[in-house]
Amino acid sequence: LALFSCSDHYELPDQPLSAYTKVYMPQAVNNPQAYSLKISDTLQEIIYSASFGGQDYPAEDIQVKFSANSALVDSFNKANNTAYALMPEKSFELGSATALIPKGGLSTGPLTLYVKTGGAGAIDILKDYLLPVSISSASEKINEGLRTTFYKVRAQPNLNDYPVFDRTAWNIIGFSSQEANGEGPSNGRAIFALDNDPATYWHTQWQGASPGPPHFLIVDMGAIKTLHGLSFLARQSDNDGKPQDVQVQTSIEYITGKDAAAFTLANTKDQQSQFLAAFTEARYFKVIIQTSYNASYTHLAELNAF
């Protein structure tokens, strides 16, 4: 009892209410805010807002102004060891640059950031962009730590929106090699990658010679199409040699080609679909298999595009 009765007396520092009465963006609590938006000609919507924090409700209306603060992208990337691109100016629009936290209220309510994912001026697909949206000014003090929301935005296509092309007019017009005899009469040759039969397959040459990678197939689709991606069905067996690191080139004229994608497939018998780095007009495409799983040869049951 004597010990407790002699406890020290502490003077706490002054904590004025004004230190807590500030305007902030609630979305900034968990920066960055990540969004995967669908590809659409309709503007996609993201929410932003401002709130009032403190013990009491505001006694007067609070005027709040917002702006896109592109200068903060570089500092964010340096601080977080990232390399996000700034969202292009024409690809977004703040629905409202000014808003009001009403007297007796705690929030502006939801405001809308509009993003273009389709048509002219849209962001590129499958690319991560950063857009800092800040409270540029307010008629009350601003919480500097929650002044800016960093929106990380990607236009993510949905595979269900892109059915595979009809391959009736397709032809394989080039290949690195094929096994014309050793896999039997209904296997081995390049054409079996387009025959709609998952039980058959293209196999690179192993009888008489065994050329190493890279292996490739060149396909003429018969007409110019908007090429979104490719779909691969591996040989339906547990054999080594399934494609691993793959590169894709496209062209409108067969003479020239441009790099369109590079990706790594899984070592599985399941069908795997991969989008190109950007949707592109093409009649021809070349699939280059740089490496295969546990083998220098490769094989493929079906090759589709969408």
mmCIF file of C-alpha atoms in Angstrom:
data_model
loop_
_atom_site.group_PDB
_atom_site.id
_atom_site.type_symbol
_atom_site.label_atom_id
_atom_site.label_comp_id
_atom_site.label_asym_id
_atom_site.label_seq_id
_atom_site.Cartn_x
_atom_site.Cartn_y
_atom_site.Cartn_z
ATOM 1 C CA LEU A 1 0.000 0.000 0.000
ATOM 2 C CA ALA A 2 2.855 2.364 0.869
ATOM 3 C CA LEU A 3 4.446 1.762 -2.521
ATOM 4 C CA PHE A 4 1.284 2.597 -4.411
ATOM 5 C CA SER A 5 0.612 5.685 -2.335
ATOM 6 C CA CYS A 6 4.031 7.087 -3.301
ATOM 7 C CA SER A 7 3.561 6.704 -7.075
ATOM 8 C CA ASP A 8 5.064 9.423 -9.258
ATOM 9 C CA HIS A 9 2.962 12.143 -10.867
ATOM 10 C CA TYR A 10 3.445 12.601 -14.624
ATOM 11 C CA GLU A 11 2.657 15.699 -16.639
ATOM 12 C CA LEU A 12 1.373 14.717 -20.091
ATOM 13 C CA PRO A 13 2.216 17.053 -22.967
ATOM 14 C CA ASP A 14 -0.557 19.287 -24.203
ATOM 15 C CA GLN A 15 -2.672 17.482 -26.829
ATOM 16 C CA PRO A 16 -4.798 20.129 -28.535
ATOM 17 C CA LEU A 17 -7.899 18.884 -30.290
ATOM 18 C CA SER A 18 -6.756 20.678 -33.436
ATOM 19 C CA ALA A 19 -3.957 18.111 -33.788
ATOM 20 C CA TYR A 20 -6.568 15.462 -34.566
ATOM 21 C CA THR A 21 -9.107 17.580 -36.434
ATOM 22 C CA LYS A 22 -7.930 17.137 -40.002
ATOM 23 C CA VAL A 23 -9.136 16.337 -43.502
ATOM 24 C CA TYR A 24 -7.830 13.161 -45.122
ATOM 25 C CA MET A 25 -8.438 10.615 -47.908
ATOM 26 C CA PRO A 26 -9.677 7.344 -46.359
ATOM 27 C CA GLN A 27 -8.470 5.432 -49.443
ATOM 28 C CA ALA A 28 -4.896 6.480 -48.560
ATOM 29 C CA VAL A 29 -4.887 4.309 -45.435
ATOM 30 C CA ASN A 30 -3.811 1.260 -47.487
ATOM 31 C CA ASN A 31 -1.631 2.630 -50.279
ATOM 32 C CA PRO A 32 -1.421 1.719 -53.054
ATOM 33 C CA GLN A 33 -5.019 0.935 -53.951
ATOM 34 C CA ALA A 34 -4.869 -1.767 -56.677
ATOM 35 C CA TYR A 35 -7.531 -2.105 -59.381
ATOM 36 C CA SER A 36 -7.817 -4.546 -62.280
ATOM 37 C CA LEU A 37 -10.298 -3.065 -64.732
ATOM 38 C CA LYS A 38 -12.041 -4.833 -67.589
ATOM 39 C CA ILE A 39 -11.447 -3.871 -71.205
ATOM 40 C CA SER A 40 -14.425 -1.813 -72.322
ATOM 41 C CA ASP A 41 -15.432 1.162 -74.439
ATOM 42 C CA THR A 42 -17.379 2.289 -71.369
ATOM 43 C CA LEU A 43 -15.426 4.357 -68.852
ATOM 44 C CA GLN A 44 -14.437 2.331 -65.792
ATOM 45 C CA GLU A 45 -15.045 3.810 -62.352
ATOM 46 C CA ILE A 46 -12.868 4.082 -59.224
ATOM 47 C CA ILE A 47 -13.945 5.809 -56.005
ATOM 48 C CA TYR A 48 -12.129 8.590 -54.148
ATOM 49 C CA SER A 49 -13.296 10.892 -51.356
ATOM 50 C CA ALA A 50 -12.278 13.027 -48.383
ATOM 51 C CA SER A 51 -13.285 12.650 -44.755
ATOM 52 C CA PHE A 52 -13.069 14.699 -41.568
ATOM 53 C CA GLY A 53 -11.336 13.228 -38.532
ATOM 54 C CA GLY A 54 -11.705 14.539 -34.998
ATOM 55 C CA GLN A 55 -13.724 14.382 -31.834
ATOM 56 C CA ASP A 56 -16.592 16.549 -33.074
ATOM 57 C CA TYR A 57 -18.468 17.173 -36.280
ATOM 58 C CA PRO A 58 -17.397 20.191 -38.338
ATOM 59 C CA ALA A 59 -19.117 23.387 -37.301
ATOM 60 C CA GLU A 60 -18.909 24.777 -40.851
ATOM 61 C CA ASP A 61 -18.833 23.392 -44.378
ATOM 62 C CA ILE A 62 -15.342 22.235 -45.376
ATOM 63 C CA GLN A 63 -14.269 22.973 -48.935
ATOM 64 C CA VAL A 64 -11.957 20.329 -50.428
ATOM 65 C CA LYS A 65 -10.082 20.413 -53.721
ATOM 66 C CA PHE A 66 -8.524 17.364 -55.442
ATOM 67 C CA SER A 67 -5.900 17.022 -58.160
ATOM 68 C CA ALA A 68 -3.919 14.322 -59.917
ATOM 69 C CA ASN A 69 -0.366 14.818 -58.689
ATOM 70 C CA SER A 70 1.835 13.229 -61.347
ATOM 71 C CA ALA A 71 5.025 14.546 -59.727
ATOM 72 C CA LEU A 72 4.663 11.978 -56.941
ATOM 73 C CA VAL A 73 5.090 8.914 -59.189
ATOM 74 C CA ASP A 74 8.884 9.111 -59.279
ATOM 75 C CA SER A 75 9.197 9.517 -55.515
ATOM 76 C CA PHE A 76 6.798 6.600 -54.925
ATOM 77 C CA ASN A 77 8.811 4.357 -57.260
ATOM 78 C CA LYS A 78 12.092 5.288 -55.573
ATOM 79 C CA ALA A 79 10.697 4.743 -52.089
ATOM 80 C CA ASN A 80 9.137 1.373 -52.951
ATOM 81 C CA ASN A 81 11.650 0.058 -55.522
ATOM 82 C CA THR A 82 8.943 -0.090 -58.194
ATOM 83 C CA ALA A 83 8.752 1.111 -61.794
ATOM 84 C CA TYR A 84 5.095 1.964 -62.334
ATOM 85 C CA ALA A 85 4.293 4.171 -65.304
ATOM 86 C CA LEU A 86 2.347 7.386 -64.849
ATOM 87 C CA MET A 87 -1.202 7.018 -66.124
ATOM 88 C CA PRO A 88 -1.474 9.031 -69.382
ATOM 89 C CA GLU A 89 -3.310 12.313 -68.963
ATOM 90 C CA LYS A 90 -5.987 11.526 -71.564
ATOM 91 C CA SER A 91 -6.780 8.125 -70.062
ATOM 92 C CA PHE A 92 -8.470 9.392 -66.881
ATOM 93 C CA GLU A 93 -10.665 12.150 -65.524
ATOM 94 C CA LEU A 94 -11.573 13.221 -62.002
ATOM 95 C CA GLY A 95 -15.351 13.377 -61.804
ATOM 96 C CA SER A 96 -15.091 16.325 -59.461
ATOM 97 C CA ALA A 97 -12.092 18.473 -58.592
ATOM 98 C CA THR A 98 -13.984 20.140 -55.747
ATOM 99 C CA ALA A 99 -16.247 18.718 -53.080
ATOM 100 C CA LEU A 100 -17.858 19.638 -49.786
ATOM 101 C CA ILE A 101 -17.808 18.019 -46.380
ATOM 102 C CA PRO A 102 -21.041 19.525 -45.070
ATOM 103 C CA LYS A 103 -21.485 21.110 -41.676
ATOM 104 C CA GLY A 104 -22.314 18.300 -39.261
ATOM 105 C CA GLY A 105 -21.051 15.653 -41.716
ATOM 106 C CA LEU A 106 -17.884 13.588 -41.906
ATOM 107 C CA SER A 107 -17.358 12.910 -45.615
ATOM 108 C CA THR A 108 -17.690 14.272 -49.109
ATOM 109 C CA GLY A 109 -19.343 11.010 -50.062
ATOM 110 C CA PRO A 110 -17.999 8.907 -52.946
ATOM 111 C CA LEU A 111 -16.557 10.713 -55.954
ATOM 112 C CA THR A 112 -15.705 9.011 -59.226
ATOM 113 C CA LEU A 113 -12.398 8.671 -61.031
ATOM 114 C CA TYR A 114 -13.067 7.635 -64.649
ATOM 115 C CA VAL A 115 -10.510 5.502 -66.520
ATOM 116 C CA LYS A 116 -10.428 4.637 -70.232
ATOM 117 C CA THR A 117 -9.561 1.006 -70.918
ATOM 118 C CA GLY A 118 -10.803 0.852 -74.514
ATOM 119 C CA GLY A 119 -10.686 3.075 -77.593
ATOM 120 C CA ALA A 120 -8.519 6.102 -78.316
ATOM 121 C CA GLY A 121 -6.453 7.325 -75.397
ATOM 122 C CA ALA A 122 -6.943 4.173 -73.320
ATOM 123 C CA ILE A 123 -4.281 2.717 -71.059
ATOM 124 C CA ASP A 124 -2.333 -0.227 -72.452
ATOM 125 C CA ILE A 125 -3.516 -3.675 -71.442
ATOM 126 C CA LEU A 126 -1.588 -5.747 -68.897
ATOM 127 C CA LYS A 127 0.527 -2.773 -67.828
ATOM 128 C CA ASP A 128 0.608 -1.372 -64.303
ATOM 129 C CA TYR A 129 0.044 2.373 -64.033
ATOM 130 C CA LEU A 130 0.196 4.652 -61.008
ATOM 131 C CA LEU A 131 -2.057 7.660 -60.486
ATOM 132 C CA PRO A 132 -1.605 9.776 -57.338
ATOM 133 C CA VAL A 133 -4.783 11.672 -56.398
ATOM 134 C CA SER A 134 -4.239 14.290 -53.675
ATOM 135 C CA ILE A 135 -6.182 16.735 -51.585
ATOM 136 C CA SER A 136 -4.619 19.863 -53.051
ATOM 137 C CA SER A 137 -6.288 22.207 -50.552
ATOM 138 C CA ALA A 138 -8.982 22.316 -47.892
ATOM 139 C CA SER A 139 -10.538 24.899 -45.616
ATOM 140 C CA GLU A 140 -9.434 22.790 -42.615
ATOM 141 C CA LYS A 141 -6.023 21.330 -41.794
ATOM 142 C CA ILE A 142 -4.961 18.344 -43.916
ATOM 143 C CA ASN A 143 -3.507 15.120 -42.565
ATOM 144 C CA GLU A 144 -0.280 15.043 -44.589
ATOM 145 C CA GLY A 145 0.192 11.310 -44.082
ATOM 146 C CA LEU A 146 -3.198 10.617 -45.685
ATOM 147 C CA ARG A 147 -3.271 13.455 -48.174
ATOM 148 C CA THR A 148 -2.628 11.311 -51.289
ATOM 149 C CA THR A 149 -4.076 8.054 -52.538
ATOM 150 C CA PHE A 150 -1.904 6.106 -54.984
ATOM 151 C CA TYR A 151 -4.077 4.160 -57.422
ATOM 152 C CA LYS A 152 -2.325 1.221 -59.125
ATOM 153 C CA VAL A 153 -4.391 0.436 -62.204
ATOM 154 C CA ARG A 154 -4.204 -2.317 -64.783
ATOM 155 C CA ALA A 155 -6.474 -3.085 -67.735
ATOM 156 C CA GLN A 156 -6.956 -6.830 -67.345
ATOM 157 C CA PRO A 157 -8.759 -8.647 -70.178
ATOM 158 C CA ASN A 158 -11.057 -11.548 -69.332
ATOM 159 C CA LEU A 159 -10.372 -14.737 -71.282
ATOM 160 C CA ASN A 160 -14.094 -15.464 -71.460
ATOM 161 C CA ASP A 161 -14.502 -12.396 -73.678
ATOM 162 C CA TYR A 162 -12.132 -13.794 -76.316
ATOM 163 C CA PRO A 163 -13.228 -17.100 -77.905
ATOM 164 C CA VAL A 164 -10.668 -18.975 -79.986
ATOM 165 C CA PHE A 165 -10.570 -18.341 -83.724
ATOM 166 C CA ASP A 166 -11.897 -20.730 -86.311
ATOM 167 C CA ARG A 167 -8.817 -22.498 -87.699
ATOM 168 C CA THR A 168 -10.385 -23.795 -90.939
ATOM 169 C CA ALA A 169 -8.290 -21.478 -93.135
ATOM 170 C CA TRP A 170 -5.097 -21.842 -91.100
ATOM 171 C CA ASN A 171 -1.899 -23.266 -92.535
ATOM 172 C CA ILE A 172 1.484 -23.985 -91.016
ATOM 173 C CA ILE A 173 3.909 -22.401 -93.469
ATOM 174 C CA GLY A 174 7.117 -22.930 -91.544
ATOM 175 C CA PHE A 175 8.636 -24.993 -88.738
ATOM 176 C CA SER A 176 12.050 -25.667 -87.275
ATOM 177 C CA SER A 177 11.719 -29.457 -87.571
ATOM 178 C CA GLN A 178 9.197 -32.268 -87.260
ATOM 179 C CA GLU A 179 9.326 -35.991 -86.612
ATOM 180 C CA ALA A 180 7.870 -37.308 -89.867
ATOM 181 C CA ASN A 181 8.254 -41.041 -89.157
ATOM 182 C CA GLY A 182 9.267 -41.989 -85.630
ATOM 183 C CA GLU A 183 5.973 -41.036 -83.929
ATOM 184 C CA GLY A 184 3.811 -43.075 -86.307
ATOM 185 C CA PRO A 185 1.522 -42.041 -89.204
ATOM 186 C CA SER A 186 -0.757 -39.810 -87.089
ATOM 187 C CA ASN A 187 1.775 -37.999 -84.948
ATOM 188 C CA GLY A 188 4.964 -35.998 -85.088
ATOM 189 C CA ARG A 189 4.326 -33.702 -88.034
ATOM 190 C CA ALA A 190 3.636 -30.005 -87.477
ATOM 191 C CA ILE A 191 0.123 -30.163 -88.947
ATOM 192 C CA PHE A 192 -1.054 -32.246 -85.984
ATOM 193 C CA ALA A 193 -0.924 -29.122 -83.811
ATOM 194 C CA LEU A 194 -3.959 -27.840 -85.779
ATOM 195 C CA ASP A 195 -6.088 -30.985 -86.193
ATOM 196 C CA ASN A 196 -8.539 -30.505 -83.271
ATOM 197 C CA ASP A 197 -7.430 -33.819 -81.790
ATOM 198 C CA PRO A 198 -5.738 -33.541 -78.361
ATOM 199 C CA ALA A 199 -4.447 -37.106 -78.713
ATOM 200 C CA THR A 200 -2.155 -36.176 -81.620
ATOM 201 C CA TYR A 201 0.817 -33.819 -81.483
ATOM 202 C CA TRP A 202 3.675 -32.097 -83.258
ATOM 203 C CA HIS A 203 7.096 -33.380 -82.186
ATOM 204 C CA THR A 204 10.460 -31.980 -83.222
ATOM 205 C CA GLN A 205 12.795 -34.344 -85.060
ATOM 206 C CA TRP A 206 14.618 -37.067 -83.132
ATOM 207 C CA GLN A 207 15.034 -39.839 -85.742
ATOM 208 C CA GLY A 208 18.218 -39.415 -87.779
ATOM 209 C CA ALA A 209 18.971 -36.051 -86.156
ATOM 210 C CA SER A 210 17.942 -34.138 -83.067
ATOM 211 C CA PRO A 211 18.188 -30.370 -83.611
ATOM 212 C CA GLY A 212 18.141 -28.350 -80.423
ATOM 213 C CA PRO A 213 16.215 -25.209 -79.542
ATOM 214 C CA PRO A 214 14.925 -22.776 -80.444
ATOM 215 C CA HIS A 215 12.038 -24.637 -82.071
ATOM 216 C CA PHE A 216 9.266 -22.827 -83.917
ATOM 217 C CA LEU A 217 6.012 -22.966 -85.855
ATOM 218 C CA ILE A 218 4.820 -20.270 -88.276
ATOM 219 C CA VAL A 219 1.068 -19.999 -88.853
ATOM 220 C CA ASP A 220 -0.821 -18.207 -91.613
ATOM 221 C CA MET A 221 -4.355 -17.502 -90.337
ATOM 222 C CA GLY A 222 -5.535 -16.741 -93.888
ATOM 223 C CA ALA A 223 -6.765 -13.240 -93.039
ATOM 224 C CA ILE A 224 -5.812 -10.260 -90.917
ATOM 225 C CA LYS A 225 -7.299 -10.494 -87.432
ATOM 226 C CA THR A 226 -6.973 -8.649 -84.142
ATOM 227 C CA LEU A 227 -4.765 -11.086 -82.271
ATOM 228 C CA HIS A 228 -5.235 -10.999 -78.502
ATOM 229 C CA GLY A 229 -3.321 -14.077 -77.434
ATOM 230 C CA LEU A 230 -2.520 -17.748 -77.934
ATOM 231 C CA SER A 231 -3.663 -20.957 -76.303
ATOM 232 C CA PHE A 232 -1.464 -24.040 -75.892
ATOM 233 C CA LEU A 233 -2.452 -27.612 -75.169
ATOM 234 C CA ALA A 234 0.549 -29.764 -74.317
ATOM 235 C CA ARG A 235 0.995 -33.369 -75.365
ATOM 236 C CA GLN A 236 -1.352 -35.427 -73.194
ATOM 237 C CA SER A 237 1.330 -37.508 -71.551
ATOM 238 C CA ASP A 238 3.942 -37.198 -68.821
ATOM 239 C CA ASN A 239 6.823 -37.048 -71.302
ATOM 240 C CA ASP A 240 9.552 -34.458 -70.869
ATOM 241 C CA GLY A 241 9.786 -31.770 -73.521
ATOM 242 C CA LYS A 242 6.705 -29.646 -72.904
ATOM 243 C CA PRO A 243 7.222 -26.002 -73.968
ATOM 244 C CA GLN A 244 8.601 -23.785 -71.235
ATOM 245 C CA ASP A 245 9.918 -20.380 -72.339
ATOM 246 C CA VAL A 246 8.003 -19.126 -75.353
ATOM 247 C CA GLN A 247 8.315 -16.061 -77.566
ATOM 248 C CA VAL A 248 5.679 -14.867 -80.051
ATOM 249 C CA GLN A 249 6.197 -12.734 -83.144
ATOM 250 C CA THR A 250 3.417 -11.343 -85.349
ATOM 251 C CA SER A 251 3.189 -9.736 -88.758
ATOM 252 C CA ILE A 252 0.703 -8.618 -91.376
ATOM 253 C CA GLU A 253 3.128 -9.510 -94.159
ATOM 254 C CA TYR A 254 5.124 -12.702 -93.770
ATOM 255 C CA ILE A 255 8.385 -10.979 -94.700
ATOM 256 C CA THR A 256 8.675 -9.077 -91.434
ATOM 257 C CA GLY A 257 7.690 -9.790 -87.844
ATOM 258 C CA LYS A 258 7.690 -7.991 -84.520
ATOM 259 C CA ASP A 259 8.000 -9.296 -80.990
ATOM 260 C CA ALA A 260 4.538 -9.516 -79.438
ATOM 261 C CA ALA A 261 4.966 -11.541 -76.224
ATOM 262 C CA ALA A 262 7.316 -13.620 -74.113
ATOM 263 C CA PHE A 263 6.115 -15.872 -71.311
ATOM 264 C CA THR A 264 6.732 -19.099 -69.441
ATOM 265 C CA LEU A 265 4.275 -21.977 -69.640
ATOM 266 C CA ALA A 266 3.728 -24.412 -66.778
ATOM 267 C CA ASN A 267 4.825 -28.050 -67.004
ATOM 268 C CA THR A 268 1.280 -29.374 -67.276
ATOM 269 C CA LYS A 269 -1.105 -31.196 -69.609
ATOM 270 C CA ASP A 270 -3.778 -28.538 -69.014
ATOM 271 C CA GLN A 271 -4.594 -25.960 -71.659
ATOM 272 C CA GLN A 272 -2.826 -22.643 -71.055
ATOM 273 C CA SER A 273 -3.825 -19.287 -72.546
ATOM 274 C CA GLN A 274 -1.572 -16.243 -72.685
ATOM 275 C CA PHE A 275 -2.398 -12.698 -73.751
ATOM 276 C CA LEU A 276 0.021 -10.815 -75.959
ATOM 277 C CA ALA A 277 1.729 -7.771 -74.495
ATOM 278 C CA ALA A 278 -0.673 -5.677 -76.608
ATOM 279 C CA PHE A 279 -3.542 -6.538 -78.937
ATOM 280 C CA THR A 280 -2.243 -6.377 -82.496
ATOM 281 C CA GLU A 281 -3.381 -6.725 -86.093
ATOM 282 C CA ALA A 282 -1.779 -9.776 -87.679
ATOM 283 C CA ARG A 283 -2.206 -12.445 -90.307
ATOM 284 C CA TYR A 284 0.905 -14.445 -89.435
ATOM 285 C CA PHE A 285 2.356 -15.430 -86.100
ATOM 286 C CA LYS A 286 5.454 -17.351 -85.110
ATOM 287 C CA VAL A 287 5.685 -19.353 -81.903
ATOM 288 C CA ILE A 288 9.305 -19.765 -80.814
ATOM 289 C CA ILE A 289 9.985 -22.304 -78.066
ATOM 290 C CA GLN A 290 13.254 -21.217 -76.534
ATOM 291 C CA THR A 291 13.396 -23.924 -73.855
ATOM 292 C CA SER A 292 11.467 -27.076 -72.978
ATOM 293 C CA TYR A 293 11.050 -28.892 -69.680
ATOM 294 C CA ASN A 294 13.931 -31.335 -69.103
ATOM 295 C CA ALA A 295 14.673 -31.826 -72.812
ATOM 296 C CA SER A 296 16.203 -30.243 -75.898
ATOM 297 C CA TYR A 297 13.270 -31.423 -78.067
ATOM 298 C CA THR A 298 9.669 -30.263 -77.755
ATOM 299 C CA HIS A 299 6.101 -31.252 -78.678
ATOM 300 C CA LEU A 300 2.637 -29.692 -78.712
ATOM 301 C CA ALA A 301 -0.857 -31.171 -79.074
ATOM 302 C CA GLU A 302 -2.929 -28.100 -80.079
ATOM 303 C CA LEU A 303 -2.194 -24.470 -80.888
ATOM 304 C CA ASN A 304 -5.031 -21.909 -80.900
ATOM 305 C CA ALA A 305 -5.331 -18.148 -81.051
ATOM 306 C CA PHE A 306 -7.994 -15.739 -79.855
#
